[in-house]
Tab-separated table of C-alpha atoms in Angstrom:
chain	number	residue	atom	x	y	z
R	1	UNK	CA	0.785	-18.293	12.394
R	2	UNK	CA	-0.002	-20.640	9.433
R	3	UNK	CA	2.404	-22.406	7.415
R	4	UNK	CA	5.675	-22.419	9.953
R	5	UNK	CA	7.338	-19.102	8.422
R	6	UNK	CA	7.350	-16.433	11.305
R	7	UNK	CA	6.839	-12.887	11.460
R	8	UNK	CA	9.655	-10.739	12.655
R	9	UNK	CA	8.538	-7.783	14.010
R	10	UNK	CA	11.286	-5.342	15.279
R	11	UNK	CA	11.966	-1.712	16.743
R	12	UNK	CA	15.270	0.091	17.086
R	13	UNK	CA	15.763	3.067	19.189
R	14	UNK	CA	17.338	4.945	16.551
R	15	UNK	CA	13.928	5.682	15.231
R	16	UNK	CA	10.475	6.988	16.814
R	17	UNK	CA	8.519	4.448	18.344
R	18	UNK	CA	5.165	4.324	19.116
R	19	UNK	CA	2.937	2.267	21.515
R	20	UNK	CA	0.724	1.138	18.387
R	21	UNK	CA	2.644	-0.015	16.059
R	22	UNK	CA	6.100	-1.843	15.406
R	23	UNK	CA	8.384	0.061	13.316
R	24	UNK	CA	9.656	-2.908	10.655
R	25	UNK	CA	7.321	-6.259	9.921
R	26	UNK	CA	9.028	-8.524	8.203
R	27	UNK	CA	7.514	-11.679	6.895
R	28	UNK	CA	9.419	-13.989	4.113
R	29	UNK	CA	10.608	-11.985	1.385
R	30	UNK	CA	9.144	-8.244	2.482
R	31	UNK	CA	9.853	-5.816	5.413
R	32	UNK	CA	6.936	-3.369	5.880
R	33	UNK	CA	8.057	-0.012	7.535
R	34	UNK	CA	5.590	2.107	9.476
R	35	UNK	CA	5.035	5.635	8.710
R	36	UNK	CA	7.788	7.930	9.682
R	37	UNK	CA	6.859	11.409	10.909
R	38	UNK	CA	9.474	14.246	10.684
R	39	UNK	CA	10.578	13.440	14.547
R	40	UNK	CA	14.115	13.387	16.545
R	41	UNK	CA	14.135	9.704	18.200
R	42	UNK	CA	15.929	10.944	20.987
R	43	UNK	CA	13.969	14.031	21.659
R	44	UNK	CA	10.555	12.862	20.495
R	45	UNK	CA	9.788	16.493	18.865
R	46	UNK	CA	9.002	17.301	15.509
R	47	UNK	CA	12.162	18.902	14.282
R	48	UNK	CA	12.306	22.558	13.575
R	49	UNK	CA	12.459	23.860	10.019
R	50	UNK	CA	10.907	23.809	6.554
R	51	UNK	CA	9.657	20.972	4.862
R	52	UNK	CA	13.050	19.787	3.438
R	53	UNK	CA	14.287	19.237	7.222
R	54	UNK	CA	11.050	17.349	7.860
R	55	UNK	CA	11.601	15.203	4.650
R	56	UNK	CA	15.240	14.276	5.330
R	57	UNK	CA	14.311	13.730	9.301
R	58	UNK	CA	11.429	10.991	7.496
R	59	UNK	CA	14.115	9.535	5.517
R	60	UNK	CA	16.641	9.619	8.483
R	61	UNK	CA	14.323	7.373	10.095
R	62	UNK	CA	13.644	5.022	7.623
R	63	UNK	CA	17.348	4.468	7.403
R	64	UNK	CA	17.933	4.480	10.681
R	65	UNK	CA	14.909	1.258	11.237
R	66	UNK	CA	16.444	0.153	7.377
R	67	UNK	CA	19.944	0.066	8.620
R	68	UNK	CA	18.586	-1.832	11.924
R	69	UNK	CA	17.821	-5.117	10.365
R	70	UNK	CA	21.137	-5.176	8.296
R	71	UNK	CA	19.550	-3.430	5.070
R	72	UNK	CA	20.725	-0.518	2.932
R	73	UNK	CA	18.428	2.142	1.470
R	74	UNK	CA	18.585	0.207	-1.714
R	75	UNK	CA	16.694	-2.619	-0.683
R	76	UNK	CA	13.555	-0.176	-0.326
R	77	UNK	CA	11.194	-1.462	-3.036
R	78	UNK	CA	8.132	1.416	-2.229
R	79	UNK	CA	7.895	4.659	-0.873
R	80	UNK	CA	4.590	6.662	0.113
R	81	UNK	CA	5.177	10.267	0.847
R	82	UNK	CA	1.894	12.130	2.343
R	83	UNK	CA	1.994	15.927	2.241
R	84	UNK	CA	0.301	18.817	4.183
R	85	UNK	CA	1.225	20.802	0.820
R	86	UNK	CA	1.633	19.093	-2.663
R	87	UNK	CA	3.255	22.571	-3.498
R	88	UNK	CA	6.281	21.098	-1.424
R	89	UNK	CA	6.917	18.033	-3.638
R	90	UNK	CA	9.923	20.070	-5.519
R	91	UNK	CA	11.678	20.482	-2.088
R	92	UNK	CA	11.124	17.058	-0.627
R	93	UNK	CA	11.989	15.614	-4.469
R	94	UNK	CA	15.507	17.738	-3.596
R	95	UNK	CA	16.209	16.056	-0.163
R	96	UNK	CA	15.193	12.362	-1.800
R	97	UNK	CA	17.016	11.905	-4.191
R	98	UNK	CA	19.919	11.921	-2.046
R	99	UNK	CA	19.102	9.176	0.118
R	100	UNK	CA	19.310	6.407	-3.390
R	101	UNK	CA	22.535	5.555	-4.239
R	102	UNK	CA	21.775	3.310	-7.563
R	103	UNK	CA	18.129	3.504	-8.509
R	104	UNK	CA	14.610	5.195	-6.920
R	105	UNK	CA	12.015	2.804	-5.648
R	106	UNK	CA	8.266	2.680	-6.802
R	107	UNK	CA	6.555	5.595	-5.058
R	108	UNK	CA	2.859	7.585	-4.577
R	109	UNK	CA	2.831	10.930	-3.738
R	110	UNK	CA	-0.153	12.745	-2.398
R	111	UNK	CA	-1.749	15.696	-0.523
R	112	UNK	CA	-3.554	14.933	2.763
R	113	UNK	CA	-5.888	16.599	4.850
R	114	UNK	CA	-3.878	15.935	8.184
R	115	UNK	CA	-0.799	14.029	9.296
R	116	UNK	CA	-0.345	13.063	13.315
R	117	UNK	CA	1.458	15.275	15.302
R	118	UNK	CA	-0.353	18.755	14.033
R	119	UNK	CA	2.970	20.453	12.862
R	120	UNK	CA	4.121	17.759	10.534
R	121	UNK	CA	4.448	18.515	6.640
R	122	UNK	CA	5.244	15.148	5.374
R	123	UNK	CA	5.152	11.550	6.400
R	124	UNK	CA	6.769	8.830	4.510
R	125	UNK	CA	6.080	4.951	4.740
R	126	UNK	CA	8.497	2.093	3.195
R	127	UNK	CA	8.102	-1.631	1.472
R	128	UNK	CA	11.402	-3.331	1.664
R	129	UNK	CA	12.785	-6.320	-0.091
R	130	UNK	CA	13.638	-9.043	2.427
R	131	UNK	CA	15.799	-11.405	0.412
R	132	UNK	CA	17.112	-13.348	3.752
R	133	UNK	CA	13.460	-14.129	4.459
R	134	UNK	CA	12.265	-15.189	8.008
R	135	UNK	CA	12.754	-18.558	9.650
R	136	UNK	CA	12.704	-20.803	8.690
R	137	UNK	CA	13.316	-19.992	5.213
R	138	UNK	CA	16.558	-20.176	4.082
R	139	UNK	CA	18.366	-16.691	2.804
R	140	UNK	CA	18.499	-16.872	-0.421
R	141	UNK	CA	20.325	-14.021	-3.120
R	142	UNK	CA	17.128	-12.572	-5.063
R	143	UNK	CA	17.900	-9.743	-7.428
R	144	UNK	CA	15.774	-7.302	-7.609
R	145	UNK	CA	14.190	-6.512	-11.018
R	146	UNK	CA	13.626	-2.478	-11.437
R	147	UNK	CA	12.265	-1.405	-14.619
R	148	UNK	CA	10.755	1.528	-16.693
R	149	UNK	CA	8.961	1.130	-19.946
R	150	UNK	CA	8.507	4.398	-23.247
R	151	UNK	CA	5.116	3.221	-23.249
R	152	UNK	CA	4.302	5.464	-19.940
R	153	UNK	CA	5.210	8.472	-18.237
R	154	UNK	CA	8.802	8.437	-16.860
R	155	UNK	CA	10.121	10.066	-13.465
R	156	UNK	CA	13.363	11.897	-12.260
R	157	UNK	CA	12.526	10.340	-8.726
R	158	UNK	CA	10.879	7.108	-8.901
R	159	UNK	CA	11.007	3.505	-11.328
R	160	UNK	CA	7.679	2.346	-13.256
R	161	UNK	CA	8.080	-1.274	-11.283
R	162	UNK	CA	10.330	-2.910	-9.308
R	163	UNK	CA	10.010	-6.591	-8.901
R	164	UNK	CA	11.229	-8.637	-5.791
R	165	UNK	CA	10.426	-12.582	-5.596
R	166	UNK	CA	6.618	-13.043	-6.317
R	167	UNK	CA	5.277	-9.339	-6.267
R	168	UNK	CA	5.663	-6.219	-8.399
R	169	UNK	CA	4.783	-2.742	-7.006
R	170	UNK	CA	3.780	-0.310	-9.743
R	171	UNK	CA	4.577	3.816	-9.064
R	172	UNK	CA	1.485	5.504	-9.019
R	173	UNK	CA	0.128	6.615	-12.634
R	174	UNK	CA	-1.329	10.095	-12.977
R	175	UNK	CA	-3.368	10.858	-16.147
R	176	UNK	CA	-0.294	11.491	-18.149
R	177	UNK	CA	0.016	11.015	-21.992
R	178	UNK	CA	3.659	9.505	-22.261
R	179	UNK	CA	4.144	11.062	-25.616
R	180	UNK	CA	3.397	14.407	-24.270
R	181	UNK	CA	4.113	14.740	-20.848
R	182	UNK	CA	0.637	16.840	-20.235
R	183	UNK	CA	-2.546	15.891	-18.022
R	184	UNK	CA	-4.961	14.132	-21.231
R	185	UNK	CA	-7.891	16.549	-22.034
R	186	UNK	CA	-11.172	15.986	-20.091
R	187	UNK	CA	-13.015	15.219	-17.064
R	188	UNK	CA	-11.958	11.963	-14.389
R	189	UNK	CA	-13.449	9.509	-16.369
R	190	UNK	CA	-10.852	10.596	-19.415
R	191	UNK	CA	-8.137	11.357	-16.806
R	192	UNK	CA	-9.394	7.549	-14.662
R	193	UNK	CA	-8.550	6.086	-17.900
R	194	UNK	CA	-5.398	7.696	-18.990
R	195	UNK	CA	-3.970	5.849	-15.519
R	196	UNK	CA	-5.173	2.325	-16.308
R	197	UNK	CA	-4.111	2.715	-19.763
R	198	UNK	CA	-0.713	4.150	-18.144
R	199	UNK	CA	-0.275	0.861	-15.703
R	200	UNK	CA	-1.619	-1.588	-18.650
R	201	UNK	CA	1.397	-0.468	-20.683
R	202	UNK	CA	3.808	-1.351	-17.888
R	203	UNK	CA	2.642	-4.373	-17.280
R	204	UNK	CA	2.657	-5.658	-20.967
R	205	UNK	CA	6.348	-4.105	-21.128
R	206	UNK	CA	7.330	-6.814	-18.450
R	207	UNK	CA	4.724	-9.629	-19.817
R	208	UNK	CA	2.427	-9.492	-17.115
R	209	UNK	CA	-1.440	-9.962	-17.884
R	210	UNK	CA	-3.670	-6.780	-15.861
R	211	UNK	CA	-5.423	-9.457	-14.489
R	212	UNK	CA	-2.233	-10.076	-12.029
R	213	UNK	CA	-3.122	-7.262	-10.252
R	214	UNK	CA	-3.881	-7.791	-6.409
R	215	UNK	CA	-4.563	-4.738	-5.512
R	216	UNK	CA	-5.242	-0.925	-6.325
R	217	UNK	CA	-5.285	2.309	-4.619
R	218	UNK	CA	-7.562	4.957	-6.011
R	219	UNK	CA	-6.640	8.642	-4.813
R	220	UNK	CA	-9.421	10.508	-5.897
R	221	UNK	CA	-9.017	14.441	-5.359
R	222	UNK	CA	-13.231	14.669	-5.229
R	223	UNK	CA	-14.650	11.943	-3.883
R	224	UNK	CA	-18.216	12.562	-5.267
R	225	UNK	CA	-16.291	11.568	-8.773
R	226	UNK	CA	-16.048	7.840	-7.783
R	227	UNK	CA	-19.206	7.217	-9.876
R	228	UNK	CA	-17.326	8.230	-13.159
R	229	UNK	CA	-14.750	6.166	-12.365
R	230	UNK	CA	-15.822	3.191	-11.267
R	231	UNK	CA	-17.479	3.328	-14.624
R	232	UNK	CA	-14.359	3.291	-15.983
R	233	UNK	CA	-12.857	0.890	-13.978
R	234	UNK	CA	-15.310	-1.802	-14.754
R	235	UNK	CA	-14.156	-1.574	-18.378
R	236	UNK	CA	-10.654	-2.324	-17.520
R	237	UNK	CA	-11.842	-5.232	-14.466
R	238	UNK	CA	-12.065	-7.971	-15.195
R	239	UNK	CA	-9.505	-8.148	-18.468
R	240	UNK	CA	-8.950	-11.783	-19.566
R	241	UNK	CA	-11.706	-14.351	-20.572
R	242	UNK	CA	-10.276	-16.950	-17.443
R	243	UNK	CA	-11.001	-13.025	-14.840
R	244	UNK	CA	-14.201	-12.867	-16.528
R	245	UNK	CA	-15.527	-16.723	-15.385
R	246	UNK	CA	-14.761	-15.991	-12.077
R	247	UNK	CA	-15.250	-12.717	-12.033
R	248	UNK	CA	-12.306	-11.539	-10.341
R	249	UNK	CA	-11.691	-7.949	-9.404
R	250	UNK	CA	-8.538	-6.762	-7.378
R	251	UNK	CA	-8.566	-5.724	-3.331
R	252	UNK	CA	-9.197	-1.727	-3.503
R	253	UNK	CA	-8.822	1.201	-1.428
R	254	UNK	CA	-10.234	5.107	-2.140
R	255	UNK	CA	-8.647	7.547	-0.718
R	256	UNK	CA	-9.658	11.669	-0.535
R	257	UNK	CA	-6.951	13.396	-1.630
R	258	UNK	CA	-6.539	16.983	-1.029
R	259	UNK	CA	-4.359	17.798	-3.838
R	260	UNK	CA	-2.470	15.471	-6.700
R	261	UNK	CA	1.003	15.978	-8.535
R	262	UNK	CA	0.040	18.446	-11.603
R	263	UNK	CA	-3.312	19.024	-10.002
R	264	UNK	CA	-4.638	15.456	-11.125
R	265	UNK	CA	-8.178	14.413	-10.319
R	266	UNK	CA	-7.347	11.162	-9.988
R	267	UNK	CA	-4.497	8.618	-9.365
R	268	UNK	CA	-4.069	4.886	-9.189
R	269	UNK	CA	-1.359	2.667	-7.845
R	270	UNK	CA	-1.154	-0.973	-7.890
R	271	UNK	CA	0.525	-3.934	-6.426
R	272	UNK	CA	0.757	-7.181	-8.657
R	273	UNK	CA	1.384	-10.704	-8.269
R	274	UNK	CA	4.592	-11.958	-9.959
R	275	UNK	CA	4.281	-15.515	-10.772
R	276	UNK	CA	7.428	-16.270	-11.876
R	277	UNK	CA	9.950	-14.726	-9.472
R	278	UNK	CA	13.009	-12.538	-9.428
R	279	UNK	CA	16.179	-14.723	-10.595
R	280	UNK	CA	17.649	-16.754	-9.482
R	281	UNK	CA	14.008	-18.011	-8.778
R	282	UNK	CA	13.279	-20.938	-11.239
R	283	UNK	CA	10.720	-19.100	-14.209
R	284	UNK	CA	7.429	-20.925	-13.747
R	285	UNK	CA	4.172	-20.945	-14.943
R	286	UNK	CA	2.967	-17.668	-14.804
R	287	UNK	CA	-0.664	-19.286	-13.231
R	288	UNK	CA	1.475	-21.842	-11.570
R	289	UNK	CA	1.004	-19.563	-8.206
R	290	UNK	CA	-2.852	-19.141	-8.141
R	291	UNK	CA	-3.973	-15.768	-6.893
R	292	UNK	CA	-6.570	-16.840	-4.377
R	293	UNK	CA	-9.441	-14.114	-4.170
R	294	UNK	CA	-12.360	-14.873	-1.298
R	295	UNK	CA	-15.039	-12.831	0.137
R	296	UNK	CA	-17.469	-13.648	2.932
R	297	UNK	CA	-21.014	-12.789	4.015
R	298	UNK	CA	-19.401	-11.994	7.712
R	299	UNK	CA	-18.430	-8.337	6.004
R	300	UNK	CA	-19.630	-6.079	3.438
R	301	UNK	CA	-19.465	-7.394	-0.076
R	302	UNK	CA	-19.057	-5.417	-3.210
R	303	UNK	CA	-19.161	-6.155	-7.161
R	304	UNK	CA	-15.733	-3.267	-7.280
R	305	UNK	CA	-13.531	-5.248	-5.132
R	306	UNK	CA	-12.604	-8.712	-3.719
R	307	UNK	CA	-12.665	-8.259	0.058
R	308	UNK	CA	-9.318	-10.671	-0.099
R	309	UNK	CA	-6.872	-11.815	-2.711
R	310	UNK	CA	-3.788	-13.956	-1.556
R	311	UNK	CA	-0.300	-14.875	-3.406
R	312	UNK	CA	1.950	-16.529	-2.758
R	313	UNK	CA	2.736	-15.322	1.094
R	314	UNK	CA	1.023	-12.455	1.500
R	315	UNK	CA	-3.283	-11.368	1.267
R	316	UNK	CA	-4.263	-8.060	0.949
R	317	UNK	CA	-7.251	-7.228	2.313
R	318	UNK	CA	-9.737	-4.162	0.482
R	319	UNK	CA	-9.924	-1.239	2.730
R	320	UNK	CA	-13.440	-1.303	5.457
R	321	UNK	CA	-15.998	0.955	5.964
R	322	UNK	CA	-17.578	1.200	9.803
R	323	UNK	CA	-20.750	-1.024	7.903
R	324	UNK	CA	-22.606	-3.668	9.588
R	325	UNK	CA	-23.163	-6.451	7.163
R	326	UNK	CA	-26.169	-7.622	8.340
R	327	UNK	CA	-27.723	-4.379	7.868
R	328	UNK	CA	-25.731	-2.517	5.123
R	329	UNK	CA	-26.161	0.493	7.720
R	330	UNK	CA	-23.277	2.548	9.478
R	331	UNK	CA	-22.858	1.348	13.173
R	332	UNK	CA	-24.029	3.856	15.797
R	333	UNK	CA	-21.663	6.297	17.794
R	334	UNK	CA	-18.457	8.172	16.886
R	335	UNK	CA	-15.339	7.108	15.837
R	336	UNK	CA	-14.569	4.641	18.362
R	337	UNK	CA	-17.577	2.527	17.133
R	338	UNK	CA	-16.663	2.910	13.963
R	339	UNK	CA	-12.990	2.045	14.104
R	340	UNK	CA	-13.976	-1.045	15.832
R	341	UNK	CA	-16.684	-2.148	13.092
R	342	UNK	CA	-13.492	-1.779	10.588
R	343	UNK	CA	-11.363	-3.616	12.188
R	344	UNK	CA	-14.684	-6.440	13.214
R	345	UNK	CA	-15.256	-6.570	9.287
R	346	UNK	CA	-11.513	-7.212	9.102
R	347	UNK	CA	-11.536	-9.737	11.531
R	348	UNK	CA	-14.306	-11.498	9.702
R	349	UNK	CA	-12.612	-12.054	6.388
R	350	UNK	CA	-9.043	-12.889	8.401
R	351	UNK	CA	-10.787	-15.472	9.986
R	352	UNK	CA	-12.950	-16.316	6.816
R	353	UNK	CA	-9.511	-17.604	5.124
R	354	UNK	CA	-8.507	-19.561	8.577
R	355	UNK	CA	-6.273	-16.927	9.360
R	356	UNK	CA	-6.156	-14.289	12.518
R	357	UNK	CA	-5.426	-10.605	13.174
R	358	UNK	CA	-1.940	-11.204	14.755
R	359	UNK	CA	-1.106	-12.484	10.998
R	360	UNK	CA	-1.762	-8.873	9.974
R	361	UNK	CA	1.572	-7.328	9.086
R	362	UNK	CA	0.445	-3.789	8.003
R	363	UNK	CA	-2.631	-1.121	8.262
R	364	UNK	CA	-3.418	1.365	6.781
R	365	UNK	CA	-6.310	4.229	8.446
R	366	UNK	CA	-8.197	6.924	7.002
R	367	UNK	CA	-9.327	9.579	9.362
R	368	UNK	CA	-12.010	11.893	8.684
R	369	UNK	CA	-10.896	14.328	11.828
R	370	UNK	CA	-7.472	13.079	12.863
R	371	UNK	CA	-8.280	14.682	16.273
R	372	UNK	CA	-10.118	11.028	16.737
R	373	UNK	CA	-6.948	9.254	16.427
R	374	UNK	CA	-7.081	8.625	20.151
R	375	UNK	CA	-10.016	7.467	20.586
R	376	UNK	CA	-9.289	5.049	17.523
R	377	UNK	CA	-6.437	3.794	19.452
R	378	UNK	CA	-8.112	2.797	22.424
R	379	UNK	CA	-9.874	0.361	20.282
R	380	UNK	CA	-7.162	-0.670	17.818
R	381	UNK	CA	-4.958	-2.203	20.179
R	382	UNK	CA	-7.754	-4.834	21.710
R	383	UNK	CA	-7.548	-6.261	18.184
R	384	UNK	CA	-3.773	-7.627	18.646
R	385	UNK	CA	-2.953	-10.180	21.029
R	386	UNK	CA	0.730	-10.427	20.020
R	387	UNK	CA	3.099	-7.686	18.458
R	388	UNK	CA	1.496	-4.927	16.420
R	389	UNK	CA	1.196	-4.649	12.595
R	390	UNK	CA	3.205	-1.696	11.167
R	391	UNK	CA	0.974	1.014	10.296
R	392	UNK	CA	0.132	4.316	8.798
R	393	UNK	CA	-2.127	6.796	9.627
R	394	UNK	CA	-3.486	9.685	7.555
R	395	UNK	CA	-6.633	12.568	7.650
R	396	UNK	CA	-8.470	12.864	4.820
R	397	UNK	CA	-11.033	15.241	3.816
R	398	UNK	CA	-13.852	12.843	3.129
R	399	UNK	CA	-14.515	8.964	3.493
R	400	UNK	CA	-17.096	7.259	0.846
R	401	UNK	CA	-20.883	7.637	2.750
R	402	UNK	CA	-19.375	10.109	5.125
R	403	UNK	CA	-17.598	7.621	7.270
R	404	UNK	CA	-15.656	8.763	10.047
R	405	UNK	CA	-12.880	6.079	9.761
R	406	UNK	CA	-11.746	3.306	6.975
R	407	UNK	CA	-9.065	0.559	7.096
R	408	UNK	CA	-7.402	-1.751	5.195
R	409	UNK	CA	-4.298	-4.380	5.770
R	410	UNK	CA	-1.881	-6.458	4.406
R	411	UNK	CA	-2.124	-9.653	5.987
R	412	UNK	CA	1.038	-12.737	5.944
R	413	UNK	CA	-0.144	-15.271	4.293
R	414	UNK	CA	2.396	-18.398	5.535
R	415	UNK	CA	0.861	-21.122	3.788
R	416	UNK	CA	1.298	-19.976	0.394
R	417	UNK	CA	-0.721	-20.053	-2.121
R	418	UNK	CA	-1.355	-23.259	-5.024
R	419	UNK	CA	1.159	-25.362	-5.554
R	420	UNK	CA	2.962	-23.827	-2.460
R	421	UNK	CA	4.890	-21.031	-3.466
């Protein structure tokens, strides 16, 4: 690890574990909680009922691993809730809101093709603030800054952004006219727009340029639409004349989704650096932490995305296809091969910023036939030498050029970014 501050990665048997991945990865000032399937701990079974028993059995666990490392619910900054069903969201929306006592964390909700363990109706993954850090930083009492703004759509269950240290997470934005409430008139490129414009507006309400942005999530609900959007996208990339020199464009991820709240065709989340802290952090210059964006000719390069952008300590890395650089071309074989050209084109841009895979501190894989989980398994694991990453793992009904596989990762990033953060 670079930079002296180490990565605590922990398990408790109050919650499922798994043999590839840790349940809780905390590194300074964030915890990152694997995916939680519906499943009893102690009798490693999905548990029996509808989805509101599966939800609060998700939830249960997240407490449980929460509640583990001397947190409460309330430090959760980020929820992700995957369903078989988006027709369930009322019914899981029931069950969450009584785990949050004072306030609802950022949160994405979407439809998947497939969840592990075949039965499952809902997974749920967590981002939690960490305000004790990890050695050897000292603890320190950071508030946590959760905020909603008129200027775009409001939720019963969830806060526009919620700040913590040096990063914002944004709720995902659906193509929502605040003044309305209703789904804006048009195709995606209309409804692509309506969710930029939707996370523009929240970041002016808190004073933070779109440019601060270090990475987005694209759920797309037909993939073949990615065309129109990107078109859109480029208008909104890069936004300030000092993005525009360098050309900077945030890490991304697309991901199929098989249905979206109010039957969306698209939806966009984002995660954004925060320059000048949570108190009692010391306000700085906004650019006084320098996002760090870097790509190498060791893995696929793209004018969409930045391969890696780092703040302050952490990088996240844009999600891999199973692509040979050298070629351009899709490796050969099934999933195995292509799981392990992901994680190889990974490997290539960890290493590119003088970092390695053990520093990864979360995945994230797309699964085309989440039968092939397995045999993606076999692979993953000769990747780690130390502890494993927390992770999630989803099906989807498509991957861009009809890969079987993509990945992407948040990687700990100990050494800070400029002038040391």
């Amino acid at each position: 690890m670079t930079g002296g501050i180490i990565k605590l990665s922990r398990n408790t048997d109050n919650a499922p574990k798994s043999a590839v991945s840790t349940q809780t990865v905390a590194f300074s000032h964030y915890n990152n909680i694997s995916a939680q399937l519906p499943v009893d701990p102690k009798t490693g079974n999905i548990v029996v009922g509808s989805v509101k028993e599966q939800a609060k059995q998700c939830l249960e666990n997240i407490k449980a691993i929460v509640e583990s490392i001397d947190h409460v619910m309330d430090d959760v900054v980020k929820i992700n809730v995957f369903l078989k069903n988006i027709s369930d969201i009322d019914a899981v929306d029931e069950v969450y809101a009584t785990f949050f006592q004072n306030y609802f964390p950022t949160r994405t909700t979407v439809a998947v093709a497939a969840l592990p363990m075949g039965d499952a109706l809902v997974q749920m993954d967590a981002l939690i603030s960490n305000g004790e850090g990890t050695a050897p930083q000292e603890p320190c009492d950071l508030i946590k800054l959760a905020r909603n703004s008129d200027d775009a759509p409001k939720s019963a269950v969830s806060t526009h952004t919620v700040a913590f240290s040096h990063y914002n997470n944004i709720s995902a934005q659906l193509p929502v006219d605040p003044k309305t409430g209703e789904i804006v008139a048009g195709g995606v490129k209309e409804q692509a727009a309506q969710c930029l414009r939707n996370i523009k507006a929240i970041l002016e309400s808190i004073d933070v340029p779109f440019d601060d942005i270090v990475k987005a999530t694209i759920f797309l609900k037909n993939l073949a639409d990615i065309d129109a959007v990107n078109e859109v996208y480029t208008t909104f990339f890069p936004d300030s004349a000092i993005a525009r020199t360098v050309a900077y464009v945030p890490a991304r991820t697309i991901v199929s989704a098989a249905a979206l709240p109010m039957d969306a065709l698209v939806q966009i989340d984002v995660v954004v650096s925060h320059g000048d802290g949570t108190p009692p952090q010391e306000v700085e210059d906004r650019h006084g932490i320098v996002i760090k964006a870097n790509n190498t000719e060791n893995a696929p390069l793209s004018a969409l995305y930045t391969q890696t952008v780092a703040f302050s300590h952490y990088n996240h890395i844009a999600a891999q296809l199973p692509l040979d650089p050298k070629t351009g071309e899709f490796v050969a074989g099934g999933a195995k091969e292509q799981a392990e050209q992901c994680l190889n084109n990974i490997k290539a841009i960890v290493e590119s910023i003088d970092h390695v895979m053990d520093d990864i501190v979360k995945v994230n894989i797309q699964l085309k036939n989440i039968a092939d989980l397995e045999a993606v398994n076999e692979i993953y694991a000769t990747f780690f030498e130390g502890e494993l990453p927390a992770r999630t793992t989803v099906g989807v009904a498509e991957i861009a050029m009809d890969a079987l596989v993509q990945i992407d990762a948040v990687v700990s990033n100990g050494e800070g970014t400029p002038p040391q953060a």
